[in-house]
Short mmCIF file of C-alpha atoms (C1' of nucleotides) in Angstrom, two decimals:
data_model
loop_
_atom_site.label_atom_id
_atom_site.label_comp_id
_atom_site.label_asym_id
_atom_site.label_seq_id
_atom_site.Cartn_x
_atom_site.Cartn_y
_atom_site.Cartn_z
CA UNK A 1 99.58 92.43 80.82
CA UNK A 2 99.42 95.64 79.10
CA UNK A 3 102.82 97.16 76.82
CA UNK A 4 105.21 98.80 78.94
CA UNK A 5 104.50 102.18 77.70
CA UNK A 6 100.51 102.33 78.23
CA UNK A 7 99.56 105.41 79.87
CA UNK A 8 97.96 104.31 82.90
CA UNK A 9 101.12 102.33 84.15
CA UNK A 10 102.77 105.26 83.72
CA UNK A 11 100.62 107.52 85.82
CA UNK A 12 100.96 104.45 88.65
CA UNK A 13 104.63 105.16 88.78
CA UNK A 14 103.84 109.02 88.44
CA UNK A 15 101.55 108.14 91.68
CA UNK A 16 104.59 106.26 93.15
CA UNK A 17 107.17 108.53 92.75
CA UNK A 18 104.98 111.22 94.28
CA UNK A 19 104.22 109.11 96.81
CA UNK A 20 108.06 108.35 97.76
CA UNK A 21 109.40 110.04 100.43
CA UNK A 22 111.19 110.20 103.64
CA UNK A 23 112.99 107.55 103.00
CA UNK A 24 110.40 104.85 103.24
CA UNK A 25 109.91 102.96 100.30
CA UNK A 26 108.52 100.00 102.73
CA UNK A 27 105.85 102.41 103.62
CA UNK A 28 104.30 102.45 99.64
CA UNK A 29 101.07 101.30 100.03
CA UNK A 30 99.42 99.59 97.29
CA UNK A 31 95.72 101.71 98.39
CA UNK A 32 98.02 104.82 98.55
CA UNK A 33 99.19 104.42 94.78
CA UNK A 34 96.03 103.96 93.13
CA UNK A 35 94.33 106.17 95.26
CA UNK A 36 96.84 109.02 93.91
CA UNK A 37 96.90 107.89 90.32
CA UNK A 38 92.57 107.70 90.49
CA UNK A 39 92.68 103.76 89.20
CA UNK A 40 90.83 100.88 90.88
CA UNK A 41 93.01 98.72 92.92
CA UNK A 42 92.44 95.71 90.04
CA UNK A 43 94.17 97.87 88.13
CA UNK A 44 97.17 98.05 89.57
CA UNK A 45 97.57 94.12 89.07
CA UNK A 46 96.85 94.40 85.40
CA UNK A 47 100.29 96.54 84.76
CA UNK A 48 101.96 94.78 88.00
CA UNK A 49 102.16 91.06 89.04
CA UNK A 50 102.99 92.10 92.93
CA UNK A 51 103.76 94.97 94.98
CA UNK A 52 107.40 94.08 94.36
CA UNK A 53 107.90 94.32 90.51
CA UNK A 54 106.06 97.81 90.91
CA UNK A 55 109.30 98.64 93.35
CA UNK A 56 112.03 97.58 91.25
CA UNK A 57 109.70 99.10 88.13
CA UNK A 58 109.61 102.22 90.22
CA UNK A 59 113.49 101.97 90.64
CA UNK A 60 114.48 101.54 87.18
CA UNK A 61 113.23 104.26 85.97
CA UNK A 62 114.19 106.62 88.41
CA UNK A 63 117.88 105.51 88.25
CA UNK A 64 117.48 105.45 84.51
CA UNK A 65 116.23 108.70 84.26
CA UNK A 66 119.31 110.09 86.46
CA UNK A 67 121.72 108.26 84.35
CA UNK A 68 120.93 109.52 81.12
CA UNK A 69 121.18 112.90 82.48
CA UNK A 70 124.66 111.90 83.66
CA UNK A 71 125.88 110.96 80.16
CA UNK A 72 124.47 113.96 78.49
CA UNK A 73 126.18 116.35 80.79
CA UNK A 74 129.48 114.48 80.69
CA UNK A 75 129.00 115.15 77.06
CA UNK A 76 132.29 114.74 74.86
CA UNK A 77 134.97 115.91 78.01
CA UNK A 78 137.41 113.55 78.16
CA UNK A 79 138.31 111.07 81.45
CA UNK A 80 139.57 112.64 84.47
CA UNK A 81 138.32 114.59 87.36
CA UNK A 82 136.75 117.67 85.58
CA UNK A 83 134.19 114.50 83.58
CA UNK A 84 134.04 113.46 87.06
CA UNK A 85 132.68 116.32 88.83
CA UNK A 86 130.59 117.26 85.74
CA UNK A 87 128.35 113.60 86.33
CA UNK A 88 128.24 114.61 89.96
CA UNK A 89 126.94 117.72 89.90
CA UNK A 90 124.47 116.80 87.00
CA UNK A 91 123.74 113.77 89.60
CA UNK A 92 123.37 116.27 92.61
CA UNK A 93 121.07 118.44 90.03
CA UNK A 94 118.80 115.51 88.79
CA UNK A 95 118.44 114.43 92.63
CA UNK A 96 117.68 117.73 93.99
CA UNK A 97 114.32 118.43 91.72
CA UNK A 98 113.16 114.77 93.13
CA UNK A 99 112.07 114.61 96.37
CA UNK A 100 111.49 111.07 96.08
CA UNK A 101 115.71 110.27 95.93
CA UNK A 102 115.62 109.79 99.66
CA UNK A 103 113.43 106.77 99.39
CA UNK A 104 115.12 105.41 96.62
CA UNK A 105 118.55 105.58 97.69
CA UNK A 106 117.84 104.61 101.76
CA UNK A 107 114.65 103.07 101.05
CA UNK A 108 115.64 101.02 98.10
CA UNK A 109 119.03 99.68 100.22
CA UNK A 110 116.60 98.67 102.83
CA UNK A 111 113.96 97.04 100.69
CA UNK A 112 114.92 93.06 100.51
CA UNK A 113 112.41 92.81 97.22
CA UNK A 114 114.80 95.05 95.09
CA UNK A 115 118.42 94.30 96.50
CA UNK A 116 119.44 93.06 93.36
CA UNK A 117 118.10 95.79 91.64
CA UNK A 118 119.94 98.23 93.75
CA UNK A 119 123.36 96.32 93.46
CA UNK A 120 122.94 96.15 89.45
CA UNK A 121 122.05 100.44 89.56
CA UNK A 122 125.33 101.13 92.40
CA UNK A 123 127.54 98.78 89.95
CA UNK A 124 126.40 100.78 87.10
CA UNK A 125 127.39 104.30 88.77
CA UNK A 126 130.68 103.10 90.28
CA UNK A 127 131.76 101.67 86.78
CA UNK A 128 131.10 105.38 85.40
CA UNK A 129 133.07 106.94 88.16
CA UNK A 130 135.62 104.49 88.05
CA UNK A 131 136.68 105.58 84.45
CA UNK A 132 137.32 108.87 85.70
CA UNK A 133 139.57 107.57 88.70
CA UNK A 134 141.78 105.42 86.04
CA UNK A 135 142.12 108.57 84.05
CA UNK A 136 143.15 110.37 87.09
CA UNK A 137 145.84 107.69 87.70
CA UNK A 138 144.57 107.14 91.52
CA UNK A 139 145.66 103.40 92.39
CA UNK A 140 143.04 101.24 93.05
CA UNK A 141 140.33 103.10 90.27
CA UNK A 142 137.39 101.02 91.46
CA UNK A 143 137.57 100.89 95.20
CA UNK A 144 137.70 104.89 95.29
CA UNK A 145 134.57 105.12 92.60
CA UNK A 146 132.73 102.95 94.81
CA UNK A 147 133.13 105.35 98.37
CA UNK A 148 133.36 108.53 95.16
CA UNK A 149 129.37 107.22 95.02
CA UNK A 150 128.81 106.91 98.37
CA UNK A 151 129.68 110.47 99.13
CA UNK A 152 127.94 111.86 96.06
CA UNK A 153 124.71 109.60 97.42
CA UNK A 154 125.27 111.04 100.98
CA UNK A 155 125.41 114.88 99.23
CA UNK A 156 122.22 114.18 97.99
CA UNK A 157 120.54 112.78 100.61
CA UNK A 158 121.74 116.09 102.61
CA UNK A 159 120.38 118.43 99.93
CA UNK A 160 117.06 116.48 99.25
CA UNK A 161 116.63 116.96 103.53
CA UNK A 162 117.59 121.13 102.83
CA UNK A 163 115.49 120.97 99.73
CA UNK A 164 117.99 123.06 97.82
CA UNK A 165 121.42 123.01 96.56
CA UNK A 166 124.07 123.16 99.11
CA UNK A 167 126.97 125.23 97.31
CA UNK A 168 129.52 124.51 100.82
CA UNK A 169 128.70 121.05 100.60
CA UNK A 170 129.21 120.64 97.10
CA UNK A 171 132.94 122.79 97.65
CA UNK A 172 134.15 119.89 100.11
CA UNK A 173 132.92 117.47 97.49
CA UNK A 174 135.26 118.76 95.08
CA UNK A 175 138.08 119.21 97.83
CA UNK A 176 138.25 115.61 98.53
CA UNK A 177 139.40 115.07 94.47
CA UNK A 178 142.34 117.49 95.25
CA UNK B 1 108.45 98.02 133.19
CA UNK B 2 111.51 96.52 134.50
CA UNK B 3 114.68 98.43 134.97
CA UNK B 4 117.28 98.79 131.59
CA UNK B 5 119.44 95.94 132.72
CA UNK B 6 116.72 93.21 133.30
CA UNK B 7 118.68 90.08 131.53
CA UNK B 8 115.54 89.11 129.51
CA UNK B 9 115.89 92.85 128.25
CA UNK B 10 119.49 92.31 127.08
CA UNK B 11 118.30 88.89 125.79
CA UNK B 12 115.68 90.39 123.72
CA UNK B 13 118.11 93.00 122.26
CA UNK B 14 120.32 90.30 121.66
CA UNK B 15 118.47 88.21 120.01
CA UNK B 16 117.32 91.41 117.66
CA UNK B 17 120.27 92.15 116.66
CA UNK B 18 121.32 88.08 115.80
CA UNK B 19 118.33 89.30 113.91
CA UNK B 20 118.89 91.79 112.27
CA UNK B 21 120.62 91.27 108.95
CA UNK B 22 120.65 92.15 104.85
CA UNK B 23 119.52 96.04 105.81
CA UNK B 24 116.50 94.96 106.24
CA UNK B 25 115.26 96.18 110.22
CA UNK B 26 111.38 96.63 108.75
CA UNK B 27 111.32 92.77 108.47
CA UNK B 28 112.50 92.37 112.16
CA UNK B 29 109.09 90.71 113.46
CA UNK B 30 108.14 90.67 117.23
CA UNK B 31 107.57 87.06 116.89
CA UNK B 32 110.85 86.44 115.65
CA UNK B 33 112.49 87.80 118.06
CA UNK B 34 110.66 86.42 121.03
CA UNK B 35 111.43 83.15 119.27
CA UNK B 36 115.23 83.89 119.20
CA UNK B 37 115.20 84.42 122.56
CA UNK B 38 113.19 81.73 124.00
CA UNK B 39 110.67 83.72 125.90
CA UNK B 40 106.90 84.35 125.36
CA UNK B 41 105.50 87.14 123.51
CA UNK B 42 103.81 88.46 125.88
CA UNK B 43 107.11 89.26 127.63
CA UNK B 44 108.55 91.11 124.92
CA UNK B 45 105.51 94.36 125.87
CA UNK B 46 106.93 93.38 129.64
CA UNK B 47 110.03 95.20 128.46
CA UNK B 48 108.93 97.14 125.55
CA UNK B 49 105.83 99.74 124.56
CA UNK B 50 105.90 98.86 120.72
CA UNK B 51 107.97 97.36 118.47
CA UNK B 52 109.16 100.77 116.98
CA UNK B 53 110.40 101.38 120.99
CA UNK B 54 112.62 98.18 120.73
CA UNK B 55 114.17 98.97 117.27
CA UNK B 56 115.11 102.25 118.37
CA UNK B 57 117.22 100.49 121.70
CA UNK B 58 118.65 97.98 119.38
CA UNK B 59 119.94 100.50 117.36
CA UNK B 60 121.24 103.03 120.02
CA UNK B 61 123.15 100.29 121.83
CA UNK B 62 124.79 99.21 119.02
CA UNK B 63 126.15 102.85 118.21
CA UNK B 64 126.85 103.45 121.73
CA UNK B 65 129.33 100.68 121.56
CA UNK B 66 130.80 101.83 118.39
CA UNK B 67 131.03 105.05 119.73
CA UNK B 68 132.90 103.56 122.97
CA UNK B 69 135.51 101.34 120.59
CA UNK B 70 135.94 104.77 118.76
CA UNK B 71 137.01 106.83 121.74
CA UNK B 72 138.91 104.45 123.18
CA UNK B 73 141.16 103.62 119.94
CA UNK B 74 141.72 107.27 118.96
CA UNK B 75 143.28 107.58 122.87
CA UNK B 76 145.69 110.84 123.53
CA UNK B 77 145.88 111.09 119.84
CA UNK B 78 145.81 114.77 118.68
CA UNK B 79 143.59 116.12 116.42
CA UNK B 80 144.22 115.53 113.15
CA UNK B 81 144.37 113.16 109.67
CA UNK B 82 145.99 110.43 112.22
CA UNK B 83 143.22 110.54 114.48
CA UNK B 84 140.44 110.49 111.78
CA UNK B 85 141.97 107.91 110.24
CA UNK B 86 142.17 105.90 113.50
CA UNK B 87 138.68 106.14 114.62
CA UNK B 88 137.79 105.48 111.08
CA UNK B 89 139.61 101.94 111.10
CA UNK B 90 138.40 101.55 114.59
CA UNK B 91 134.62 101.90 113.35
CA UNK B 92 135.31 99.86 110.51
CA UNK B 93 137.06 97.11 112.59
CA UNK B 94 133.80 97.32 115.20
CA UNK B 95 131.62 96.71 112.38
CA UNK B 96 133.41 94.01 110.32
CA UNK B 97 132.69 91.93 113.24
CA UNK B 98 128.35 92.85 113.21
CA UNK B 99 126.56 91.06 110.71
CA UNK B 100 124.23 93.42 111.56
CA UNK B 101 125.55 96.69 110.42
CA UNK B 102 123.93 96.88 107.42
CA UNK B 103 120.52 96.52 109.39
CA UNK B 104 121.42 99.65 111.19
CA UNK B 105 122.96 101.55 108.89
CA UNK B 106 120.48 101.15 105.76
CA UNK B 107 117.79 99.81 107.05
CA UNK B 108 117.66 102.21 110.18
CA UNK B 109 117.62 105.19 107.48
CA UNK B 110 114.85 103.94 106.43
CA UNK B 111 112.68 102.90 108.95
CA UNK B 112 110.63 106.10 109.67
CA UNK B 113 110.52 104.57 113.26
CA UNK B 114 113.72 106.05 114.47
CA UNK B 115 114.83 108.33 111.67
CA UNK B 116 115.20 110.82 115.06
CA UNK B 117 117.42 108.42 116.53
CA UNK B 118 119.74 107.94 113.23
CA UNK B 119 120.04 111.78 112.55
CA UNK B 120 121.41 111.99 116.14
CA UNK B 121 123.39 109.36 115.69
CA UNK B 122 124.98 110.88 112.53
CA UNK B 123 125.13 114.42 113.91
CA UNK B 124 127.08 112.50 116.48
CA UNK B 125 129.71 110.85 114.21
CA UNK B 126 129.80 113.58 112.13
CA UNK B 127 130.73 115.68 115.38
CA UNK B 128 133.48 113.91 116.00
CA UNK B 129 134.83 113.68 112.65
CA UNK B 130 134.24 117.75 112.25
CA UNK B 131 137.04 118.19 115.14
CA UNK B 132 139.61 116.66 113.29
CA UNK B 133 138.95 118.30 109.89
CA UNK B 134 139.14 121.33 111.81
CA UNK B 135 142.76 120.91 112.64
CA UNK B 136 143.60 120.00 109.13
CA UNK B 137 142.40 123.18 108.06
CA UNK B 138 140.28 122.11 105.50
CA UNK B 139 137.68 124.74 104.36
CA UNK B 140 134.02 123.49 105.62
CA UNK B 141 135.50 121.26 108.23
CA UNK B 142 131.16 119.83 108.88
CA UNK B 143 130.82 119.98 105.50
CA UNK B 144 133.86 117.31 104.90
CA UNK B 145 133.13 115.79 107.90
CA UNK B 146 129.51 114.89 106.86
CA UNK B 147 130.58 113.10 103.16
CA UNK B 148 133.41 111.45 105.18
CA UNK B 149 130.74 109.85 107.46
CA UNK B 150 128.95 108.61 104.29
CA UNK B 151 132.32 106.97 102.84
CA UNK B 152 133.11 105.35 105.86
CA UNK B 153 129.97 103.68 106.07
CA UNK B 154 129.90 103.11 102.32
CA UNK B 155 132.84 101.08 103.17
CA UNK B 156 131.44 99.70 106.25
CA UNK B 157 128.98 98.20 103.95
CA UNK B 158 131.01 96.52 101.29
CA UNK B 159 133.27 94.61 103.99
CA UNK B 160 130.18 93.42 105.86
CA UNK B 161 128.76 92.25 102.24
CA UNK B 162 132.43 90.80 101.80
CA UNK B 163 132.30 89.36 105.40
CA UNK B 164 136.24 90.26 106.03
CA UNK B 165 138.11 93.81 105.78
CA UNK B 166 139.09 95.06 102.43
CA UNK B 167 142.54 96.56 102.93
CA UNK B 168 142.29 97.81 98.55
CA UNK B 169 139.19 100.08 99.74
CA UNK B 170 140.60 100.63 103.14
CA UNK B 171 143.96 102.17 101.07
CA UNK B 172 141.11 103.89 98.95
CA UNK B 173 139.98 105.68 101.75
CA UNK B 174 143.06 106.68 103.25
CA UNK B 175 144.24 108.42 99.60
CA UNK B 176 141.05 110.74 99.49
CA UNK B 177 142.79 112.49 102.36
CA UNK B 178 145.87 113.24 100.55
"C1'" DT C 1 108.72 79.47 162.02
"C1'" DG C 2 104.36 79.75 159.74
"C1'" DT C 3 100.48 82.06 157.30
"C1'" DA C 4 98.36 85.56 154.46
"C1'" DC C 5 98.91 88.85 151.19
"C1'" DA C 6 101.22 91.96 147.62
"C1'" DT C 7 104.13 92.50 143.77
"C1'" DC C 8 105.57 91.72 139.33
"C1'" DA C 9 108.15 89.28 135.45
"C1'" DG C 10 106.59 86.07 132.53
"C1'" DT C 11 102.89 83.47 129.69
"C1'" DG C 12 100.31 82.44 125.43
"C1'" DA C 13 95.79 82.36 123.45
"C1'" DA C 14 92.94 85.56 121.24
"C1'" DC C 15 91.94 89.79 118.86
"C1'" DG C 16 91.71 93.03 115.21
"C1'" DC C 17 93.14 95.38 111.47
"C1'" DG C 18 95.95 96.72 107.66
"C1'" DC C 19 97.11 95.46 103.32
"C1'" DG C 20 98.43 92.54 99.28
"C1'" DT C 21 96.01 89.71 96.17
"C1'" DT C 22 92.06 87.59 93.73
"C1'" DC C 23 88.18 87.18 90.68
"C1'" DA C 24 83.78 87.52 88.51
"C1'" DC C 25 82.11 91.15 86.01
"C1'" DT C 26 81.77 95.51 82.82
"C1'" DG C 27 82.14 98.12 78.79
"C1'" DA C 28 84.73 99.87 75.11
"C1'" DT C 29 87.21 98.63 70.87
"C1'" DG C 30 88.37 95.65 67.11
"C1'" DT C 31 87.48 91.87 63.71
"C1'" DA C 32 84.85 88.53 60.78
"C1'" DC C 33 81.36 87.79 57.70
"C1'" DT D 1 76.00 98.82 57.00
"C1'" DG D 2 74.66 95.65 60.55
"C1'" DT D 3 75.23 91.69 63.69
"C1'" DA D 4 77.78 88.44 66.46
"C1'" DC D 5 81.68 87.47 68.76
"C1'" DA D 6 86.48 88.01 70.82
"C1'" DT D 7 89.68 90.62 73.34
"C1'" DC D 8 91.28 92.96 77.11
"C1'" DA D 9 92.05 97.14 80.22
"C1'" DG D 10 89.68 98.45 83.96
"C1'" DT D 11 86.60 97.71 88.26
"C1'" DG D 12 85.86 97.13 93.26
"C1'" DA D 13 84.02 94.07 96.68
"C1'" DA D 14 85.68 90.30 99.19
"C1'" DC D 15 89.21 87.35 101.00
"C1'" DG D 16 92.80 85.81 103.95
"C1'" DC D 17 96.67 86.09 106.50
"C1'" DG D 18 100.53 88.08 108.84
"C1'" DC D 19 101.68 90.48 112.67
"C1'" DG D 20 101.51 93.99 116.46
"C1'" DT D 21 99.10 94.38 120.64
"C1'" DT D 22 96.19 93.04 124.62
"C1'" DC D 23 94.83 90.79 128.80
"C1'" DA D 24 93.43 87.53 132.21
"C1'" DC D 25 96.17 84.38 134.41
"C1'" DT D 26 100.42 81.91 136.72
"C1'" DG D 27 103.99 81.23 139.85
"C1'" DA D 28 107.99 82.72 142.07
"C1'" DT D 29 109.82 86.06 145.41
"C1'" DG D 30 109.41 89.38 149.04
"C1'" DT D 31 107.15 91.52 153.16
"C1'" DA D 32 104.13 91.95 157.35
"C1'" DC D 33 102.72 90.16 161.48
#
DNA sequence: TGTACATCAGTGAACGCGCGTTCACTGATGTAC
DNA sequence: TGTACATCAGTGAACGCGCGTTCACTGATGTAC
């Protein structure tokens, strides 16, 4: 099996995350993906040993992606709400140019192959939010970072649907920290 | 096709919903449930078209009784952060109780079966949740009310993961009103 | 009351097809001598 | 520089099986006369 970096399992995944939408990650077709990225189906199992590790692959880096825009927005602020709403937004911003967060954040849940996968990625947000919600002094820090990324995930699940920033939506967002 | 409350019907939902578990509805298979219920297959297409037809009743009576336990707990109540917090509890309570829940709620996203049916059902919790943001006089009452759907199931999820109600998270919920 | 017929929920074997996975083969690139 | 061989990403036809759906049939219940 070829390094992770060679080109052509990276235009797979290209081909997958095009291919992600409405929700339906169950609905990836292996046909569909190497039809899009213009390989032979053998290929596919040359850079993936089953449908599944393409999934969670597919996951990774999406969630990856998202978080490293997360930490550079955050920047050098210090805890508390303001660090907080700067991730969100920079969240909200990431998820709005990808059509594909739908699938990956209802899909993904949904998907038994990449549960684990999905637990490891919510932990990982929740124990960034929950930072902010110790700095902000709110009793029980980690209970309210975990529904803080529910509603975040819920905003962007309503502006992936609109297909554009929702400004009101965003506005009760912030109300709920005040 | 025999009338909606034909008791191999109910059995079949039943038996579906027994089912249905770890958010996964796509993996709900025909002969499972015909299994489950102790009847033949062919008498599952007795009482349903398809198999997307079925997943769509499982889901909407399961809501509907939510919906019921909902209404009934929030009572004379007037509108307001008691009554929202009320039916909230109340739908928490109701779903404590389904192993299922995270079937319906994440998996039922997903399935592109009966997305129709699970943006109506939203619209319809989100509805009722609008009305009482509306007498707090928060700005964007639907706005609020929408994200507060999303906690409340975020929640809805982690206690049926737990198996029990988490009264930490419950508190957690409560304080993002305040 | 008895006989013939209609209705219809229920049955389960069989069908067909979609889709993940395999595998023998190709052809380009690299290495040894 | 040329020849032989090894390596390995890429190919695509073929396989096999899981699963939704069909359909000819059964047997119980109801109705007509």
């Amino acid at each position: 099996m070829p390094r992770d970096g060679s080109p052509t399992r990276e235009r797979l995944l290209d081909a997958g995350l095009k291919l992600a939408h409405a929700g339906a990650l169950s609905s990836l077709r292996v046909d569909e993906v190497v039809n899009a990225a213009g390989v032979a189906k053998g290929t596919f199992y040359v850079h993936f040993a089953t449908r599944e590790d393409f999934l969670v692959a597919l996951h990774s880096r999406f969630h990856d992606q998202l978080a490293r825009r997360i930490e550079q927005s955050a920047g050098t602020l210090p805890h508390g709400v303001q660090r907080l709403l700067r991730g969100s937004l920079a969240y909200l911003d990431g998820c709005c140019e990808q059509h594909a967060i739908k699938a990956m954040l209802l899909g993904a849940r949904a998907e038994p192959a990449i549960q684990q996968a999905v637990s490891a990625q919510n932990a990982r947000f929740a124990a960034l939010a929950a930072a902010e919600f110790a700095a902000m002094k709110w009793p029980g820090p980690e209970q309210a970072a975990r529904l803080w990324v529910g509603m975040v995930a819920e905003a962007a699940i309503a502006e992936a649907e609109a297909g554009r920033r929702l400004v009101p939506l965003r506005q009760a967002l912030r109300h709920f920290l005040e």
